[in-house]
Each structure stands twice: as structure tokens, then as C-alpha cells.
Amino acid sequence: MKLKLAVLGSGAGSNMQSIVDAIEAGTLDAEIVCVLADVPGAKILERAARHNIPAQYLSCAPFKTKLEGEAEENYIRVMKEAGADTVVLAGFMRIVKPGLLAAFPNRVLNIHPALLPAFPGLHSWKQALDYGCRVAGCTVHFVDAGTDSGPIIVQRCVPVEPGDTPETLHARIQVQEHLAYPEALRLLAAGRLTIEGRRVLIDGR
Ligand code: GRF
């Protein structure tokens, strides 16, 4: 079934771009019905406007790191009014709370720049590098009440190369992110995903 996506971001929006590109290429049965950013002037808004996608800054004040209270209600209202059935967190630098999860049950997805459950939280690619990992990667998962803890849909990995800096490693991970998010959404759109406890089954397996 065609997904109606609301994309939430705070920054560059390269993941949103990969989703737009997949839709425009006809490889993902979805429509982005709104893009919301918690940072005024975030590049993700510019990118959305270029593709004629309704996009706006929506304040999360007074909170700095979470989406709660009146701000959460505003986000839910705008997304519902736009007809969204699925929420895509794409570089949205806030913790979402149970109110939003209840408004879109099992329909909130996130992408994290690490192979979860390793390195949840911030600057995960730097954490992987500092730890001395030989591989790093990204994870697309359903969002639950914890931080970066929900059932995993897709993971893709990359090697950590000698001489990598946080920037070179993050860039290599992002190439895989841009494949992973459309891939996860394609599975969702095709109705191939079911959640069974911690596990996400694809085609029942
Ligand atoms: C990505 O690395 C994503 O994994 C993380 O935030 C970054 C967002 O990048 N959650 P972009 O805004 O999609 O370019």
C-alpha cells in the first residue's frame, strides 16, 4: 500500500533525499506528505521545497532534546492533517515520546549510524572508530520508548579503513544509509514486515 510519509529532521536531509529519489525513480511506493524540522533554516526544508514537498519549521520549545507536551501535539496534528500514516525520523536530533508513538503505532522508523545495539546515542561513528571496531554501519529500526532500542528492520555494514577519520567513516556509512532507508520502507510498503517481540519478520521469517 502506498505509504504516506511524514519526515522529521534537524539537519542536512540526505536521508530524506534518498527517499525522495527512490520515490521519483519509481522504486518506492510512497509519498512524502510533509517534512518537519525542529531547526529553523535546516537544509532538509530547502531540499523538500525543491521537490514541492510541504515543509516547515515547527518549534519544540521549551524542550532542548525531546519532543513532548504542546510541541508534540503540534507535530502530531500537522502530520495527521497532512494525511501521514508513517513517521520517518531522518536525522531528527530529539527523543520522541510515547504520545507520538501512540499516535502512529508501529509506524515510526528511525535510522541510526551504527550497528545497534552497539553505540546508541550521539556521534556513533566516532564511538565505533575510537573503540577500534573493524566494521561499522547503520540500522533502520522501528522506534520504541527507549533510545535507539526498537526492533531492527535493516542493517548494512562498512569496513573501518586504516587512516579513517570520524568524517571519512561517517561518509562511508551514509552511502549505506541512503540504501538502507529506502530498502526498509520498500519492505514496509509491500506489507512484508511483522513485529514479533524484539524481532522484525520479513515475509513471516
Ligand atoms: C544520519 O547519519 C543518521 O543516521 C543520523 O543523523 C544523520 C542525518 O543525516 N540519525 P541527514 O540529515 O539525513 O543527512
PDB file of C-alpha atoms in Angstrom, residues 43-200:
ATOM      1  CA  LYS A  43      18.785  22.249   4.905  1.00  0.00           C
ATOM      2  CA  ILE A  44      16.227  19.434   4.893  1.00  0.00           C
ATOM      3  CA  LEU A  45      13.499  22.098   4.465  1.00  0.00           C
ATOM      4  CA  GLU A  46      15.245  23.578   1.444  1.00  0.00           C
ATOM      5  CA  ARG A  47      15.628  20.160  -0.136  1.00  0.00           C
ATOM      6  CA  ALA A  48      11.944  19.365   0.421  1.00  0.00           C
ATOM      7  CA  ALA A  49      10.843  22.677  -1.083  1.00  0.00           C
ATOM      8  CA  ARG A  50      12.898  21.907  -4.193  1.00  0.00           C
ATOM      9  CA  HIS A  51      10.706  18.833  -4.693  1.00  0.00           C
ATOM     10  CA  ASN A  52       7.478  20.711  -3.917  1.00  0.00           C
ATOM     11  CA  ILE A  53       7.006  18.831  -0.673  1.00  0.00           C
ATOM     12  CA  PRO A  54       5.187  20.802   2.050  1.00  0.00           C
ATOM     13  CA  ALA A  55       7.851  21.603   4.623  1.00  0.00           C
ATOM     14  CA  GLN A  56       8.012  23.740   7.716  1.00  0.00           C
ATOM     15  CA  TYR A  57       9.945  24.541  10.841  1.00  0.00           C
ATOM     16  CA  LEU A  58       7.984  23.599  13.927  1.00  0.00           C
ATOM     17  CA  SER A  59       9.315  24.656  17.305  1.00  0.00           C
ATOM     18  CA  CYS A  60       9.907  22.116  20.052  1.00  0.00           C
ATOM     19  CA  ALA A  61      10.342  24.758  22.744  1.00  0.00           C
ATOM     20  CA  PRO A  62      10.754  24.714  25.692  1.00  0.00           C
ATOM     21  CA  PHE A  63      12.476  21.336  25.287  1.00  0.00           C
ATOM     22  CA  LYS A  64      16.034  21.009  24.023  1.00  0.00           C
ATOM     23  CA  THR A  65      16.435  17.278  23.467  1.00  0.00           C
ATOM     24  CA  LYS A  66      12.938  15.788  23.335  1.00  0.00           C
ATOM     25  CA  LEU A  67       9.571  16.211  21.669  1.00  0.00           C
ATOM     26  CA  GLU A  68       6.888  16.410  24.285  1.00  0.00           C
ATOM     27  CA  GLY A  69       3.889  18.385  25.560  1.00  0.00           C
ATOM     28  CA  GLU A  70       2.346  21.042  23.359  1.00  0.00           C
ATOM     29  CA  ALA A  71       5.131  20.741  20.788  1.00  0.00           C
ATOM     30  CA  GLU A  72       4.437  17.024  20.439  1.00  0.00           C
ATOM     31  CA  GLU A  73       0.723  17.756  19.993  1.00  0.00           C
ATOM     32  CA  ASN A  74       1.549  20.275  17.256  1.00  0.00           C
ATOM     33  CA  TYR A  75       3.731  17.774  15.415  1.00  0.00           C
ATOM     34  CA  ILE A  76       1.041  15.090  15.622  1.00  0.00           C
ATOM     35  CA  ARG A  77      -1.666  17.490  14.430  1.00  0.00           C
ATOM     36  CA  VAL A  78       0.328  18.726  11.432  1.00  0.00           C
ATOM     37  CA  MET A  79       1.299  15.189  10.416  1.00  0.00           C
ATOM     38  CA  LYS A  80      -2.268  13.884  10.736  1.00  0.00           C
ATOM     39  CA  GLU A  81      -3.671  16.864   8.824  1.00  0.00           C
ATOM     40  CA  ALA A  82      -1.201  16.131   6.040  1.00  0.00           C
ATOM     41  CA  GLY A  83      -2.555  12.563   5.926  1.00  0.00           C
ATOM     42  CA  ALA A  84       0.610  10.849   7.165  1.00  0.00           C
ATOM     43  CA  ASP A  85       0.402   7.183   8.190  1.00  0.00           C
ATOM     44  CA  THR A  86       4.118   6.637   8.824  1.00  0.00           C
ATOM     45  CA  VAL A  87       6.723   8.796  10.573  1.00  0.00           C
ATOM     46  CA  VAL A  88      10.282   8.711   9.278  1.00  0.00           C
ATOM     47  CA  LEU A  89      12.920  10.094  11.626  1.00  0.00           C
ATOM     48  CA  ALA A  90      15.789  11.172   9.401  1.00  0.00           C
ATOM     49  CA  GLY A  91      18.419  12.923  11.450  1.00  0.00           C
ATOM     50  CA  PHE A  92      15.841  14.265  13.927  1.00  0.00           C
ATOM     51  CA  MET A  93      18.016  15.083  16.927  1.00  0.00           C
ATOM     52  CA  ARG A  94      15.387  14.554  19.610  1.00  0.00           C
ATOM     53  CA  ILE A  95      13.899  11.772  21.663  1.00  0.00           C
ATOM     54  CA  VAL A  96      10.314  11.105  20.663  1.00  0.00           C
ATOM     55  CA  LYS A  97       7.930  10.266  23.467  1.00  0.00           C
ATOM     56  CA  PRO A  98       5.032   7.813  23.954  1.00  0.00           C
ATOM     57  CA  GLY A  99       2.440  10.373  22.765  1.00  0.00           C
ATOM     58  CA  LEU A 100       3.802  10.347  19.231  1.00  0.00           C
ATOM     59  CA  LEU A 101       4.355   6.591  19.267  1.00  0.00           C
ATOM     60  CA  ALA A 102       0.720   6.080  20.330  1.00  0.00           C
ATOM     61  CA  ALA A 103      -0.500   8.341  17.520  1.00  0.00           C
ATOM     62  CA  PHE A 104       1.371   6.201  14.934  1.00  0.00           C
ATOM     63  CA  PRO A 105       1.540   2.711  16.477  1.00  0.00           C
ATOM     64  CA  ASN A 106       4.374   0.597  14.985  1.00  0.00           C
ATOM     65  CA  ARG A 107       4.688   3.241  12.302  1.00  0.00           C
ATOM     66  CA  VAL A 108       7.637   5.331  13.499  1.00  0.00           C
ATOM     67  CA  LEU A 109      11.001   4.488  11.959  1.00  0.00           C
ATOM     68  CA  ASN A 110      14.494   5.774  12.655  1.00  0.00           C
ATOM     69  CA  ILE A 111      17.920   5.449  11.100  1.00  0.00           C
ATOM     70  CA  HIS A 112      20.937   5.220  13.348  1.00  0.00           C
ATOM     71  CA  PRO A 113      24.553   5.460  12.160  1.00  0.00           C
ATOM     72  CA  ALA A 114      25.797   2.332  13.955  1.00  0.00           C
ATOM     73  CA  LEU A 115      25.201  -1.390  14.073  1.00  0.00           C
ATOM     74  CA  LEU A 116      22.798  -1.427  17.016  1.00  0.00           C
ATOM     75  CA  PRO A 117      22.802  -2.366  19.814  1.00  0.00           C
ATOM     76  CA  ALA A 118      26.397  -1.080  19.676  1.00  0.00           C
ATOM     77  CA  PHE A 119      26.830   2.644  20.091  1.00  0.00           C
ATOM     78  CA  PRO A 120      23.368   4.126  20.639  1.00  0.00           C
ATOM     79  CA  GLY A 121      23.205   7.870  21.198  1.00  0.00           C
ATOM     80  CA  LEU A 122      25.283  10.583  19.609  1.00  0.00           C
ATOM     81  CA  HIS A 123      28.323  10.505  17.269  1.00  0.00           C
ATOM     82  CA  SER A 124      28.120   6.745  16.936  1.00  0.00           C
ATOM     83  CA  TRP A 125      30.571   6.557  14.043  1.00  0.00           C
ATOM     84  CA  LYS A 126      33.193   8.290  16.216  1.00  0.00           C
ATOM     85  CA  GLN A 127      32.423   5.902  19.063  1.00  0.00           C
ATOM     86  CA  ALA A 128      32.983   2.942  16.693  1.00  0.00           C
ATOM     87  CA  LEU A 129      36.269   4.427  15.473  1.00  0.00           C
ATOM     88  CA  ASP A 130      37.508   5.215  18.986  1.00  0.00           C
ATOM     89  CA  TYR A 131      36.568   1.714  20.116  1.00  0.00           C
ATOM     90  CA  GLY A 132      38.745   0.195  17.391  1.00  0.00           C
ATOM     91  CA  CYS A 133      35.926  -1.546  15.506  1.00  0.00           C
ATOM     92  CA  ARG A 134      36.818  -3.282  12.229  1.00  0.00           C
ATOM     93  CA  VAL A 135      33.301  -2.813  10.902  1.00  0.00           C
ATOM     94  CA  ALA A 136      30.712  -0.093  11.370  1.00  0.00           C
ATOM     95  CA  GLY A 137      27.377   0.572   9.741  1.00  0.00           C
ATOM     96  CA  CYS A 138      23.819   1.715  10.071  1.00  0.00           C
ATOM     97  CA  THR A 139      20.495   0.414  11.354  1.00  0.00           C
ATOM     98  CA  VAL A 140      16.920   1.193  10.372  1.00  0.00           C
ATOM     99  CA  HIS A 141      14.554   0.260  13.180  1.00  0.00           C
ATOM    100  CA  PHE A 142      11.071   0.759  14.497  1.00  0.00           C
ATOM    101  CA  VAL A 143      11.068   3.285  17.309  1.00  0.00           C
ATOM    102  CA  ASP A 144      10.009   2.231  20.778  1.00  0.00           C
ATOM    103  CA  ALA A 145      10.043   4.076  24.091  1.00  0.00           C
ATOM    104  CA  GLY A 146      13.814   3.648  24.563  1.00  0.00           C
ATOM    105  CA  THR A 147      16.715   5.351  22.786  1.00  0.00           C
ATOM    106  CA  ASP A 148      17.767   3.594  19.569  1.00  0.00           C
ATOM    107  CA  SER A 149      16.345   0.383  21.025  1.00  0.00           C
ATOM    108  CA  GLY A 150      13.399  -0.651  18.829  1.00  0.00           C
ATOM    109  CA  PRO A 151      13.085  -3.756  16.623  1.00  0.00           C
ATOM    110  CA  ILE A 152      15.618  -3.818  13.782  1.00  0.00           C
ATOM    111  CA  ILE A 153      14.436  -3.804  10.161  1.00  0.00           C
ATOM    112  CA  VAL A 154      17.604  -3.396   8.078  1.00  0.00           C
ATOM    113  CA  GLN A 155      21.317  -3.169   8.860  1.00  0.00           C
ATOM    114  CA  ARG A 156      24.166  -2.504   6.460  1.00  0.00           C
ATOM    115  CA  CYS A 157      27.840  -2.559   7.320  1.00  0.00           C
ATOM    116  CA  VAL A 158      31.020  -0.927   6.069  1.00  0.00           C
ATOM    117  CA  PRO A 159      34.688  -1.602   6.817  1.00  0.00           C
ATOM    118  CA  VAL A 160      36.634   0.732   9.052  1.00  0.00           C
ATOM    119  CA  GLU A 161      39.730   1.571   6.959  1.00  0.00           C
ATOM    120  CA  PRO A 162      43.201   2.399   8.224  1.00  0.00           C
ATOM    121  CA  GLY A 163      43.560   6.160   8.430  1.00  0.00           C
ATOM    122  CA  ASP A 164      39.807   6.750   8.774  1.00  0.00           C
ATOM    123  CA  THR A 165      38.727   9.945  10.490  1.00  0.00           C
ATOM    124  CA  PRO A 166      35.248  10.350  12.005  1.00  0.00           C
ATOM    125  CA  GLU A 167      34.336  12.262   8.860  1.00  0.00           C
ATOM    126  CA  THR A 168      35.519   9.653   6.331  1.00  0.00           C
ATOM    127  CA  LEU A 169      33.850   6.858   8.278  1.00  0.00           C
ATOM    128  CA  HIS A 170      30.585   8.772   8.609  1.00  0.00           C
ATOM    129  CA  ALA A 171      30.612   9.482   4.861  1.00  0.00           C
ATOM    130  CA  ARG A 172      31.065   5.753   4.123  1.00  0.00           C
ATOM    131  CA  ILE A 173      28.226   4.878   6.498  1.00  0.00           C
ATOM    132  CA  GLN A 174      25.960   7.480   4.918  1.00  0.00           C
ATOM    133  CA  VAL A 175      26.297   5.844   1.493  1.00  0.00           C
ATOM    134  CA  GLN A 176      24.790   2.720   3.080  1.00  0.00           C
ATOM    135  CA  GLU A 177      22.143   4.725   4.968  1.00  0.00           C
ATOM    136  CA  HIS A 178      20.890   6.014   1.654  1.00  0.00           C
ATOM    137  CA  LEU A 179      20.306   2.431   0.516  1.00  0.00           C
ATOM    138  CA  ALA A 180      19.022   1.134   3.849  1.00  0.00           C
ATOM    139  CA  TYR A 181      16.183   3.600   4.431  1.00  0.00           C
ATOM    140  CA  PRO A 182      14.500   3.136   1.049  1.00  0.00           C
ATOM    141  CA  GLU A 183      15.005  -0.627   1.423  1.00  0.00           C
ATOM    142  CA  ALA A 184      13.248  -0.696   4.823  1.00  0.00           C
ATOM    143  CA  LEU A 185      10.408   1.475   3.542  1.00  0.00           C
ATOM    144  CA  ARG A 186      10.004  -0.734   0.476  1.00  0.00           C
ATOM    145  CA  LEU A 187       9.523  -3.742   2.777  1.00  0.00           C
ATOM    146  CA  LEU A 188       7.019  -1.795   4.875  1.00  0.00           C
ATOM    147  CA  ALA A 189       5.111  -0.556   1.825  1.00  0.00           C
ATOM    148  CA  ALA A 190       4.881  -4.094   0.485  1.00  0.00           C
ATOM    149  CA  GLY A 191       3.357  -5.262   3.787  1.00  0.00           C
ATOM    150  CA  ARG A 192       6.220  -7.707   4.269  1.00  0.00           C
ATOM    151  CA  LEU A 193       7.122  -6.736   7.847  1.00  0.00           C
ATOM    152  CA  THR A 194       5.649  -8.026  11.089  1.00  0.00           C
ATOM    153  CA  ILE A 195       6.929  -7.311  14.568  1.00  0.00           C
ATOM    154  CA  GLU A 196       7.233 -10.309  16.853  1.00  0.00           C
ATOM    155  CA  GLY A 197       8.634  -9.258  20.215  1.00  0.00           C
ATOM    156  CA  ARG A 198      12.114  -7.859  19.550  1.00  0.00           C
ATOM    157  CA  ARG A 199      12.217  -9.330  16.071  1.00  0.00           C
ATOM    158  CA  VAL A 200      11.007  -7.966  12.797  1.00  0.00           C
TER     159      VAL A 200
END
